Coordinates of C-alpha atoms and ligand atoms in Angstrom, one line a residue:
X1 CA 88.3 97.4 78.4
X2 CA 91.2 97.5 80.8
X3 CA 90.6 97.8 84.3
X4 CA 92.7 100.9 85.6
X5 CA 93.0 101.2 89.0
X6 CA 92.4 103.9 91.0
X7 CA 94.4 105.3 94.4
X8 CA 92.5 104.7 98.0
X9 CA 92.5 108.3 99.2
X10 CA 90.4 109.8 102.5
X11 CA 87.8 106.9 101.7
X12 CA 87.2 107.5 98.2
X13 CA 88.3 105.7 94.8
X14 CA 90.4 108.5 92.8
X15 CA 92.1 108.3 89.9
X16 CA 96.0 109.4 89.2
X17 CA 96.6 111.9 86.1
X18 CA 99.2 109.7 85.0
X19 CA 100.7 107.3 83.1
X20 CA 101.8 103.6 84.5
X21 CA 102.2 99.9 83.3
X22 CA 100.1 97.2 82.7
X23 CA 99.4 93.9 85.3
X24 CA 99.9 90.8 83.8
X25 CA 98.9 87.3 84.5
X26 CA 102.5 85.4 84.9
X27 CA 100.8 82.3 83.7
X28 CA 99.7 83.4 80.1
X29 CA 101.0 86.6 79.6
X30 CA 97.7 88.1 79.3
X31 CA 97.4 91.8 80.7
X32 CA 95.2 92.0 83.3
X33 CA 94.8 95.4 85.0
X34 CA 96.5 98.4 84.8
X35 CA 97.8 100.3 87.3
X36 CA 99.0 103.9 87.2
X37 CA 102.5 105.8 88.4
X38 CA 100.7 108.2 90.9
X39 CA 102.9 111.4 91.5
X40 CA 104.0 112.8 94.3
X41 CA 101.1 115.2 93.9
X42 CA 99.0 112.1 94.4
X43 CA 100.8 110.9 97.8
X44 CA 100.6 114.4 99.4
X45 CA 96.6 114.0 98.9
X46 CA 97.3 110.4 100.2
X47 CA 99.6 111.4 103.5
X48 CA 97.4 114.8 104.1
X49 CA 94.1 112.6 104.7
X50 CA 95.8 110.3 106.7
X51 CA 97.2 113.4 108.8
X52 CA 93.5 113.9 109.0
X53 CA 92.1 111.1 110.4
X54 CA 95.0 110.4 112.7
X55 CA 93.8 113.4 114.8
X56 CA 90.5 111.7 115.6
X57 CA 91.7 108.0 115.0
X58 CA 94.5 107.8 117.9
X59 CA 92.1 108.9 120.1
X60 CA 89.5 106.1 119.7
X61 CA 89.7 103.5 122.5
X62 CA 92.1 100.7 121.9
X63 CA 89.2 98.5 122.1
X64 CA 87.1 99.8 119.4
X65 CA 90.2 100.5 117.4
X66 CA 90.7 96.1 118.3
X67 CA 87.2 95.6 117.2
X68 CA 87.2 96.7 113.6
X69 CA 90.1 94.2 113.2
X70 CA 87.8 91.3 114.0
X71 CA 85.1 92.2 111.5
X72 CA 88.0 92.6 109.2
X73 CA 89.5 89.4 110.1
X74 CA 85.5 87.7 109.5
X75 CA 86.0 89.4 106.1
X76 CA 88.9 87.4 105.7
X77 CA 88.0 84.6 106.3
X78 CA 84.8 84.7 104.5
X79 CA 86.7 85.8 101.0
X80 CA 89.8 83.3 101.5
X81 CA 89.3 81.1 98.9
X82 CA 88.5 84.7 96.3
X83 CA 91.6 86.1 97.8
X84 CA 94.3 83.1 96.5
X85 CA 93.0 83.1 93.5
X86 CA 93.1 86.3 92.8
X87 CA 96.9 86.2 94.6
X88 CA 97.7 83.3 92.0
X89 CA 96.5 85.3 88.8
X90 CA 98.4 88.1 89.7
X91 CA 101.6 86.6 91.2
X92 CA 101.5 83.0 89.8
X93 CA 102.2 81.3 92.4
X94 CA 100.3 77.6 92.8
X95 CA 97.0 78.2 94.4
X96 CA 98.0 76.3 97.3
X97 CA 101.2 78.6 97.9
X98 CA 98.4 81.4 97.6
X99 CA 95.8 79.7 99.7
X100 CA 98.8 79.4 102.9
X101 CA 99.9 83.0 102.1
X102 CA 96.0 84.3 102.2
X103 CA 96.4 82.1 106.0
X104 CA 99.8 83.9 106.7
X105 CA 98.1 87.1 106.6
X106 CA 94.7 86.5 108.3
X107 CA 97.1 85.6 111.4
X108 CA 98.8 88.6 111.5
X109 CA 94.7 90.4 111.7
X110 CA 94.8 88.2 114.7
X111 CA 97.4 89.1 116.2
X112 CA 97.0 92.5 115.5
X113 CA 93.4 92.0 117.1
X114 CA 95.0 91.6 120.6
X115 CA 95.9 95.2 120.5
X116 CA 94.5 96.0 123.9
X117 CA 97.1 93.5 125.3
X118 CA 99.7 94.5 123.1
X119 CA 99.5 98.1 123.7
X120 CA 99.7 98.4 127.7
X121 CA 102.1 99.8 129.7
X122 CA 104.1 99.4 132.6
X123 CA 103.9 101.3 136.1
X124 CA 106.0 100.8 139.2
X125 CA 104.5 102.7 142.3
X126 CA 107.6 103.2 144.5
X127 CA 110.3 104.2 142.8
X128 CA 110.9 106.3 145.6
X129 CA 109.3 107.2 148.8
X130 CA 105.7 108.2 147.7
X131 CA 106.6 108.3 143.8
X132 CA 105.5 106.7 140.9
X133 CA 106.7 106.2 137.5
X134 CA 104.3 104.7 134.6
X135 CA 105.1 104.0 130.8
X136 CA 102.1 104.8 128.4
X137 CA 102.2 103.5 124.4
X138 CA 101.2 106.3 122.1
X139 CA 101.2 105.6 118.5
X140 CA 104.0 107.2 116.2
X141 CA 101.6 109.3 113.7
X142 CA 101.3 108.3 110.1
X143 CA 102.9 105.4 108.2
X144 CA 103.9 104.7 104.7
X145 CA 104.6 100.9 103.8
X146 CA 106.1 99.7 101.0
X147 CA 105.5 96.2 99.4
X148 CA 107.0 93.7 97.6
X149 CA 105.3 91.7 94.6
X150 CA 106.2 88.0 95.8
X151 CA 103.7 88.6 99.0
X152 CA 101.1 90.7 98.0
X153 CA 99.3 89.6 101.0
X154 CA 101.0 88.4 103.7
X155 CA 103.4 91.3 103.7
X156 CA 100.9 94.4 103.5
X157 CA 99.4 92.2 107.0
X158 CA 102.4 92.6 108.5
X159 CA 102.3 96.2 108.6
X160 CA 98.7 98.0 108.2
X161 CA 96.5 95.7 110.8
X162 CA 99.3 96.4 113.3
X163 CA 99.8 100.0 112.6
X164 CA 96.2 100.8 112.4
X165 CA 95.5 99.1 115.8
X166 CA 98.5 100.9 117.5
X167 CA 96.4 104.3 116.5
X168 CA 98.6 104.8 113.1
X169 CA 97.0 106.0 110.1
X170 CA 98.4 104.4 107.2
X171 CA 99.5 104.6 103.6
X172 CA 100.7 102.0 101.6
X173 CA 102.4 101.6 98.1
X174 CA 101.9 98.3 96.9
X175 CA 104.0 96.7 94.6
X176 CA 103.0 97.9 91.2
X177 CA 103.5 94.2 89.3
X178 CA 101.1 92.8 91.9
X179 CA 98.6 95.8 93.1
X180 CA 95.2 93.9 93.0
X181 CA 94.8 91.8 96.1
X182 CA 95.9 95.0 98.1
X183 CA 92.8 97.1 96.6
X184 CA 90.9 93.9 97.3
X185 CA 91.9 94.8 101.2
X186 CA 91.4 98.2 101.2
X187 CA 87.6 96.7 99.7
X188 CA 87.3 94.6 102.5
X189 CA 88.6 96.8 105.3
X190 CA 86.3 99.4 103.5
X191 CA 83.4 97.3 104.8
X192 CA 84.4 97.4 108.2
X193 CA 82.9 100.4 108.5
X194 CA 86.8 101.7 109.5
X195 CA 86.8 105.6 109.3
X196 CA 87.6 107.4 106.0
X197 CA 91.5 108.1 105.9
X198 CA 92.8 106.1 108.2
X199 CA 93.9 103.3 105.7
X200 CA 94.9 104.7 102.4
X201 CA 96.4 103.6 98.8
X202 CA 98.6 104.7 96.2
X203 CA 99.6 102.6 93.3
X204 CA 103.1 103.4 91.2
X205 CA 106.4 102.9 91.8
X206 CA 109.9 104.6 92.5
X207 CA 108.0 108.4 92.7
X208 CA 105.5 107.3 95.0
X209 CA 108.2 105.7 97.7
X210 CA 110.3 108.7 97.3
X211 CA 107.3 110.7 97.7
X212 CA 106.6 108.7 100.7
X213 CA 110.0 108.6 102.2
X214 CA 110.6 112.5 101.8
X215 CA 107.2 113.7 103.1
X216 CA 107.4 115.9 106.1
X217 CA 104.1 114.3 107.8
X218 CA 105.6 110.2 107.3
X219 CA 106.3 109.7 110.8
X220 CA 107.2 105.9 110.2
X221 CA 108.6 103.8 107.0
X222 CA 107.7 99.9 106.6
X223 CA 109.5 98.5 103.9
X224 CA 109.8 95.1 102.1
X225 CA 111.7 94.6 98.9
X226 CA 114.9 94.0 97.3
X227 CA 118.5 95.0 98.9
X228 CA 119.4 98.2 97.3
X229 CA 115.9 99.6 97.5
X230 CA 115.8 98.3 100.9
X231 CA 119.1 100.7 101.8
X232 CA 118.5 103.1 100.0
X233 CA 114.7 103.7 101.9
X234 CA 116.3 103.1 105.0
X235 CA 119.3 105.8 104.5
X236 CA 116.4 108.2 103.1
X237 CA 114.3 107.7 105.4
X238 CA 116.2 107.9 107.8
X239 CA 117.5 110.9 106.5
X240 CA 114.1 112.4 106.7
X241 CA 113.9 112.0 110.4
X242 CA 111.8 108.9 110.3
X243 CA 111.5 105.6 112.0
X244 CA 112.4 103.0 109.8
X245 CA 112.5 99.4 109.1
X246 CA 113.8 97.8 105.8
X247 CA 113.7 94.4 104.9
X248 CA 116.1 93.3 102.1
X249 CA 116.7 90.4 99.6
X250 CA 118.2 87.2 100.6
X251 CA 120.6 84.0 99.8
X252 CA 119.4 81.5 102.1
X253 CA 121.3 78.4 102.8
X254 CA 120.6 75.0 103.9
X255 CA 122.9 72.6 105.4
X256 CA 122.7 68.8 104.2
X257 CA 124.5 66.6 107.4
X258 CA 124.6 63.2 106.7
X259 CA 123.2 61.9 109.2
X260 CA 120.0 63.7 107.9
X261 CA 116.9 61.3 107.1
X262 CA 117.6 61.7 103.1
X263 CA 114.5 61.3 101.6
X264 CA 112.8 63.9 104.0
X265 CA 115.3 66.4 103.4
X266 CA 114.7 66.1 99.6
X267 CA 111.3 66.5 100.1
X268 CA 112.4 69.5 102.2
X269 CA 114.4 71.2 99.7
X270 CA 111.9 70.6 96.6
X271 CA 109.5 73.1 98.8
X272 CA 112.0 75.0 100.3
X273 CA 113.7 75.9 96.3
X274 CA 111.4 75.3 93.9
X275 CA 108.1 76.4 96.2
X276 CA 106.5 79.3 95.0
X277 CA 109.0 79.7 91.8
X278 CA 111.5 79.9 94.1
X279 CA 110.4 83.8 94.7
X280 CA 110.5 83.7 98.8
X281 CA 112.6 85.4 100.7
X282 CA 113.1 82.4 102.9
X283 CA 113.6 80.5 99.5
X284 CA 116.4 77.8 99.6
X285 CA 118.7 79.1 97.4
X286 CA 121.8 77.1 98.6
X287 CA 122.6 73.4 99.3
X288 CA 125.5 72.9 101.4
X289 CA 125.9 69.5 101.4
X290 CA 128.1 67.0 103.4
X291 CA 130.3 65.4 100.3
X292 CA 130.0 62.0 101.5
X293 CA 126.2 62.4 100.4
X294 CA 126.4 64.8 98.1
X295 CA 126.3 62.4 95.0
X296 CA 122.7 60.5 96.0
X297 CA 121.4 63.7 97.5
X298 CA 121.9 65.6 94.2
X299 CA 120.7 62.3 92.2
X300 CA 117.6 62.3 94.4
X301 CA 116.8 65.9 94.1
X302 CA 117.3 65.5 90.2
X303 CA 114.7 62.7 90.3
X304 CA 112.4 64.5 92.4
X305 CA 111.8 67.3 89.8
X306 CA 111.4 65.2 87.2
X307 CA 108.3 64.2 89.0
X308 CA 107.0 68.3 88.9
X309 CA 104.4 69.4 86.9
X310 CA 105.1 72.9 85.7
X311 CA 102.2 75.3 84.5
X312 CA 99.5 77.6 85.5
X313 CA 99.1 77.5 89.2
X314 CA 95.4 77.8 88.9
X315 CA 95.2 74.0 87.9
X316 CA 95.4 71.7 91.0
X317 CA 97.8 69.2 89.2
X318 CA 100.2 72.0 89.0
X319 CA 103.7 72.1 91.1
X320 CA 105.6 75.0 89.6
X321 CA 104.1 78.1 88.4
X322 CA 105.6 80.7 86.6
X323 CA 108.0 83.6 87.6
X324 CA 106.3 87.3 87.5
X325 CA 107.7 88.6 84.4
X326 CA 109.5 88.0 81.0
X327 CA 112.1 90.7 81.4
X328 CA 113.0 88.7 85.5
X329 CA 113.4 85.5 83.0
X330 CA 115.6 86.9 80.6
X331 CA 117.5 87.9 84.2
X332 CA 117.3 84.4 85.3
X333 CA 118.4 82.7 82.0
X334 CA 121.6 85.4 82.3
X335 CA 122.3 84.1 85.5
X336 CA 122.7 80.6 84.7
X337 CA 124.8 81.3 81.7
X338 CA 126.9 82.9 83.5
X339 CA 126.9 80.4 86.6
X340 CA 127.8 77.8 83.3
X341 CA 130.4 80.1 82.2
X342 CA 131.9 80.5 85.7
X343 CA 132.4 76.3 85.7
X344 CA 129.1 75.3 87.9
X345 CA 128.1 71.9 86.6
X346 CA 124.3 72.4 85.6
X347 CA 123.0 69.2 86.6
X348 CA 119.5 69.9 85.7
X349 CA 118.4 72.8 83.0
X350 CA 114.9 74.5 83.6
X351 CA 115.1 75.6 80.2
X352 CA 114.7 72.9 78.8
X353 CA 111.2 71.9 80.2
X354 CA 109.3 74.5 78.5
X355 CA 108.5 74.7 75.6
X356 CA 109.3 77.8 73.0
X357 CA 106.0 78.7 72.3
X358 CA 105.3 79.0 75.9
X359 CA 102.9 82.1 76.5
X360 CA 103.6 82.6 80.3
X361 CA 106.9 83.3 82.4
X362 CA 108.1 79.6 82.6
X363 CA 111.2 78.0 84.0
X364 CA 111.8 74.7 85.4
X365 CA 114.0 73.7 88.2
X366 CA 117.5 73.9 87.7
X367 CA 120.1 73.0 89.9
X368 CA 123.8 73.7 89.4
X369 CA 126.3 71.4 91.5
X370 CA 130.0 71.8 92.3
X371 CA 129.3 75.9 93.0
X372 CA 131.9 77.9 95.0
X373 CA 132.0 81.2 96.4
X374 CA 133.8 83.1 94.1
X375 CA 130.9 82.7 91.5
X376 CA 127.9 85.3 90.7
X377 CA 125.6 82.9 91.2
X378 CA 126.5 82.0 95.1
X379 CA 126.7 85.6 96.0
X380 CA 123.7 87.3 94.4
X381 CA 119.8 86.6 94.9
X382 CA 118.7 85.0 91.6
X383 CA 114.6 84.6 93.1
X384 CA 113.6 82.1 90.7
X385 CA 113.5 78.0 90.8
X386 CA 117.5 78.0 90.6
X387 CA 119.7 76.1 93.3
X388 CA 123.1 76.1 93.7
X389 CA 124.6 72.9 95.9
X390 CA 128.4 73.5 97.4
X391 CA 129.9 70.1 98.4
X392 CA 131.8 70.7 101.7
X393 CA 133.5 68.2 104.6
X394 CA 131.9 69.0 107.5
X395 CA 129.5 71.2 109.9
X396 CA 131.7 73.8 110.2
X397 CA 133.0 74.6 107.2
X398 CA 129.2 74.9 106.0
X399 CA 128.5 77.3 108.3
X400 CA 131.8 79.3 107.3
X401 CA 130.1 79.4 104.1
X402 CA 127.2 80.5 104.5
X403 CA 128.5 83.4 106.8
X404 CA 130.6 84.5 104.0
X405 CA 127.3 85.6 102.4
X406 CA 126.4 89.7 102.7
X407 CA 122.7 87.9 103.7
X408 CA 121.4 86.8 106.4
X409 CA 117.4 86.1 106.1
X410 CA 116.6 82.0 106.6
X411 CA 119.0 79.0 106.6
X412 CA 118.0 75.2 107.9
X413 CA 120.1 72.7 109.0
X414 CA 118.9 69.2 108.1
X415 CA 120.3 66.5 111.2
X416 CA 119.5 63.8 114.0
X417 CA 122.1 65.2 115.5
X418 CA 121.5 67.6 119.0
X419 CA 125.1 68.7 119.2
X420 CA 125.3 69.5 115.2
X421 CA 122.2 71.9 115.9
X422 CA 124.0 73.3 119.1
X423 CA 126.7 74.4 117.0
X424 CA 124.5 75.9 114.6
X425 CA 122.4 77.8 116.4
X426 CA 125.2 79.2 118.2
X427 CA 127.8 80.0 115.1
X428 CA 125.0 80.8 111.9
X429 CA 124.8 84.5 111.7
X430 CA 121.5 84.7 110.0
X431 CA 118.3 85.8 111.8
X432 CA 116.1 82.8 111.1
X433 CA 116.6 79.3 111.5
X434 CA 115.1 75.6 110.9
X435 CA 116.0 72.4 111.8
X436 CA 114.5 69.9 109.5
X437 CA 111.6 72.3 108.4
X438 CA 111.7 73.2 104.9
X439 CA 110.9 77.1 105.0
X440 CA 111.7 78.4 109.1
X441 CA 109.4 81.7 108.3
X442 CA 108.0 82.6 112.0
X443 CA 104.6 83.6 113.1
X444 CA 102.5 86.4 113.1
X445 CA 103.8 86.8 116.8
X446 CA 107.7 86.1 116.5
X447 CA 109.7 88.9 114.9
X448 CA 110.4 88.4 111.1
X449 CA 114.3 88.6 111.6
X450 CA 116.7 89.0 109.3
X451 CA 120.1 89.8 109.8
X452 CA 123.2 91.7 107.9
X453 CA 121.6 93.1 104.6
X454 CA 118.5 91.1 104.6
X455 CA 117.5 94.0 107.2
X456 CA 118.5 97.8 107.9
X457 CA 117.1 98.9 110.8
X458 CA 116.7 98.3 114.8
X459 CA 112.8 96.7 115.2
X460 CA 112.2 93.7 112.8
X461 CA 108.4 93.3 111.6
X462 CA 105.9 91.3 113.6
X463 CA 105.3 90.1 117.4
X464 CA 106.4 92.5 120.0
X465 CA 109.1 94.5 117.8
X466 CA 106.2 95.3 115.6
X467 CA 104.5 96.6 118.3
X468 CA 107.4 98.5 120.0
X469 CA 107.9 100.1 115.9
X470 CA 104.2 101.3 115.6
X471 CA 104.3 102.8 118.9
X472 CA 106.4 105.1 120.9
X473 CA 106.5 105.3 124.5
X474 CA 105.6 108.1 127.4
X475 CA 107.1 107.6 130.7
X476 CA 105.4 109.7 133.6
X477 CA 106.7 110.4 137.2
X478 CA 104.6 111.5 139.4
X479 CA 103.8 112.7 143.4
X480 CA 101.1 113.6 145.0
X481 CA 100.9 115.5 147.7
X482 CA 97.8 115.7 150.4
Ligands
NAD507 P1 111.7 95.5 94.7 O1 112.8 96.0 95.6 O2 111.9 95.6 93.2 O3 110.4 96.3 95.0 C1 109.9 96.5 96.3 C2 109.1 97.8 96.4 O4 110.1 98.9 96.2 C3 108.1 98.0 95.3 O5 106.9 98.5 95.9 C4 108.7 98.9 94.3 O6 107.8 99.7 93.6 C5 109.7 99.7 95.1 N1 110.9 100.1 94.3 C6 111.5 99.3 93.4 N2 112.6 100.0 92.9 C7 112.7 101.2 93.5 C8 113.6 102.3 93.5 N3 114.6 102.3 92.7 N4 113.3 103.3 94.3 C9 112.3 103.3 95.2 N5 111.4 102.3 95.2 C10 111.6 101.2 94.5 O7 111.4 94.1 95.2 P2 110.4 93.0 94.5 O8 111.1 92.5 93.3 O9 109.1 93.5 94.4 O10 110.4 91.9 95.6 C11 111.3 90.8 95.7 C12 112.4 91.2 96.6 O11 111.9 91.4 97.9 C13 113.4 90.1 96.8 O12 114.7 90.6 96.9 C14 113.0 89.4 98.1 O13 114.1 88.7 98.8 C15 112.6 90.6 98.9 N6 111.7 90.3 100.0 C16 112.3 90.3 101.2 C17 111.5 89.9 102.3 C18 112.1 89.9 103.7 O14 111.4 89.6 104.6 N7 113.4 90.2 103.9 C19 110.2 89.5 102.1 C20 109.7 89.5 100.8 C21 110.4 89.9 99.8

């Protein structure tokens, strides 16, 4: 029998009256859950309990509130090893990948644990003769986040642990191709002992955001996914009178100098592109390589994923897992006949490593050289082991380049060079940088920050904006008089 999952709802496991799809494993095809469309019938129950509980919950002590993150967080840490696997079965990523993610996340319960330092205030006692003025944090009410399937972990930690300890109540919608490891959290937060309603789930997909993003009683939107969806939450949301922060998709670039050490940088760009099927957002999905090099970098990487072994990411031996569905691959194998067809020289073919009676969602690297910008596949997100490498003369005209792009999520710059960095730290516009690190993704307590449409929105996720986003502020003036 088919597991169907049920929604999270006031503290109890309910099903939807409805339809929905079926969760596959990525690496064999096989269906593995099945999750249902909830309604928007189903996210009013949803937003209504956690109206409920935020009556009572925003008035427990910050403390207390801090505490049931660290039993959570113990949790954790304790189900770790359970949690990547599950994350690989569902997503495909190598267990490793999973295992790091499964880390990513637990930081963000720790940071989120700090809340008593994260949510004071600030006085100053003479503003004037004999008057004072303090701000206080309040949180904003209740919140609905949005996930993405390429995270299933790490991304739902960057909202709920912060939002909960802020005094939100919370509902999320996870991503409907990768629902399990989030109901696998609500499990485990479940044993905290937390108080029914204050963290709540509701599987599906387009209905349920909607539902989410034009409820009356949403206070705040957390969103994670692809660019269009990403605007159109964030212009909907917005509409609706809510707070909102959207992440978007992403075509990150990284620059090749040549004075970079070239066999560290390979390594570098292997993880950075083909890591994770290439389904990051801080993914390398662009070389832009110094030409004097170009030839032996492009030889080098070539060699390097000969050396990959591709397969279920499960098996320790495995490099490169699948991607998370047939009908992405058919999307993928498009885009590179049609980067072929625009005249990109496809140095290396992932199609050709797998074999046809492959079961799972297979591609190997591929790597197209000689790519411009006037081509479809510089300018969109492909989010699959696909890099493009542009050959260009210098610093500068790399970094014209990649500011051509509509994205701006990650980019490195591979160098020894102090001044080279200089330059691109000051002239990049994208939001997060590397130098010489294969995938620049910041901490649980840096802001996650990406610019132009890799982010609609004023307060990124994470560190202090998140906490400025979960909470809104109070200022009080007062005199006293004797
Ligand atoms: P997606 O946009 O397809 O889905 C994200 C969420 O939006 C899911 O929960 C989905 O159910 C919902 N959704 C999908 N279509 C919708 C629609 N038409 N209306 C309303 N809701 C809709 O994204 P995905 O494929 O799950 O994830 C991969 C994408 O996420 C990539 O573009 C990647 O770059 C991006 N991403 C960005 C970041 C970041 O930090 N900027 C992080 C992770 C992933």
């Amino acid at each position: 029998m088919t597991r169907i999952l049920k929604n999270y709802i006031n503290g109890e496991w309910t099903d939807s009256d409805s339809d929905g799809e079926d969760i596959y494993n990525p690496a064999d095809g096989s269906v593995i859950a099945h999750t249902p469309h909830s309604t928007k019938e189903d996210v009013e129950k949803a937003v209504q309990s956690a109206r409920d509980a935020y009556q009572y919950w925003r008035k427990v002590p910050v403390p207390k509130r801090a505490r049931y993150m660290y039993t959570f967080h113990e949790l954790l840490v304790k189900h770790h090893e359970e949690l990547a696997k599950l994350l690989t079965k569902e997503n495909g990523k190598t267990y490793k990948d999973a295992y790091g993610e499964v880390l990513r996340g637990i930081e963000n319960v720790e940071f989120a644990s700090g809340a008593p330092e994260l949510m004071k205030g600030e006085t100053l006692p003479d503003i004037a003769n004999g008057i004072e003025s303090g701000m206080y944090r309040y949180p904003v009410g209740v919140v609905g986040g949005i996930t993405p399937f390429n995270f299933p972990m790490m991304v739902p930690c960057w909202m709920f642990p912060l939002a909960i300890v802020c005094g939100n109540t919370f509902v999320l919608k996870p991503s409907e191709r990768t629902p399990l490891l989030a109901q696998r959290l609500a499990e485990l937060l479940e044993e905290t002992g937390i108080p029914k309603g204050v963290f709540n789930i509701v599987h599906g997909a387009k209905d349920v955001v909607n539902g989410l993003l034009e409820n009356k009683e949403v206070n705040a939107i957390s969103f994670v996914g692809s660019q269009p969806v990403a605007e159109h939450v964030y212009q909907t949301a917005s509409q609706h009178g809510k707070r909102v922060q959207a992440l978007g998709g992403a075509k990150n670039h990284s620059i090749v100098l040549h004075d970079a050490n070239l066999n560290k940088t390979v390594e570098g760009v292997m993880n950075g592109a083909f890591g994770s099927a290439g389904q990051r957002c801080m993914a390398t999905s662009v070389c832009v390589v110094q030409e004097d090099i170009a030839d032996d970098f492009v030889a080098k990487l070539n060699e390097a994923c000969d050396q990959l072994t591709i397969g279920d990411g499960l098996d320790p031996n495995v490099d490169l897992g699948p991607v998370i569905r047939g009908s992405h691959l058919q999307k993928v194998r498009n885009y590179i006949d049609l980067g072929e067809k625009q005249n990109a020289v496809l140095v290396r073919d992932g199609r050709k490593d797998i074999e046809e009676s492959a079961n799972g969602f297979y591609l190997g690297a591929t790597i197209f050289d000689h790519v411009t910008t006037d081509m479809t596949i510089w300018e969109e997100e492909i989010f699959a082991p696909v890099l493009c490498v542009i050959r260009v003369k210098d610093l500068s005209e790399a970094i014209a380049i990649t500011n051509e792009s509509d994205f701006g999520n990650g980019s490195v710059l591979y160098t020894s060079s102090g001044p080279a960095v200089q330059e691109y730290r000051e002239d990049i516009e994208v939001g997060m940088l590397g130098v010489n690190v294969n995938v620049p993704a910041p901490m649980a307590f840096f802001p996650f920050s990406g610019w132009k449409q890799s982010f609609y929105g004023d307060l990124h996720t994470n560190g202090r904006d998140g906490v400025e986003f979960y909470t809104r502020k109070k200022m009080l003036t007062s005199r006293w008089f004797d």
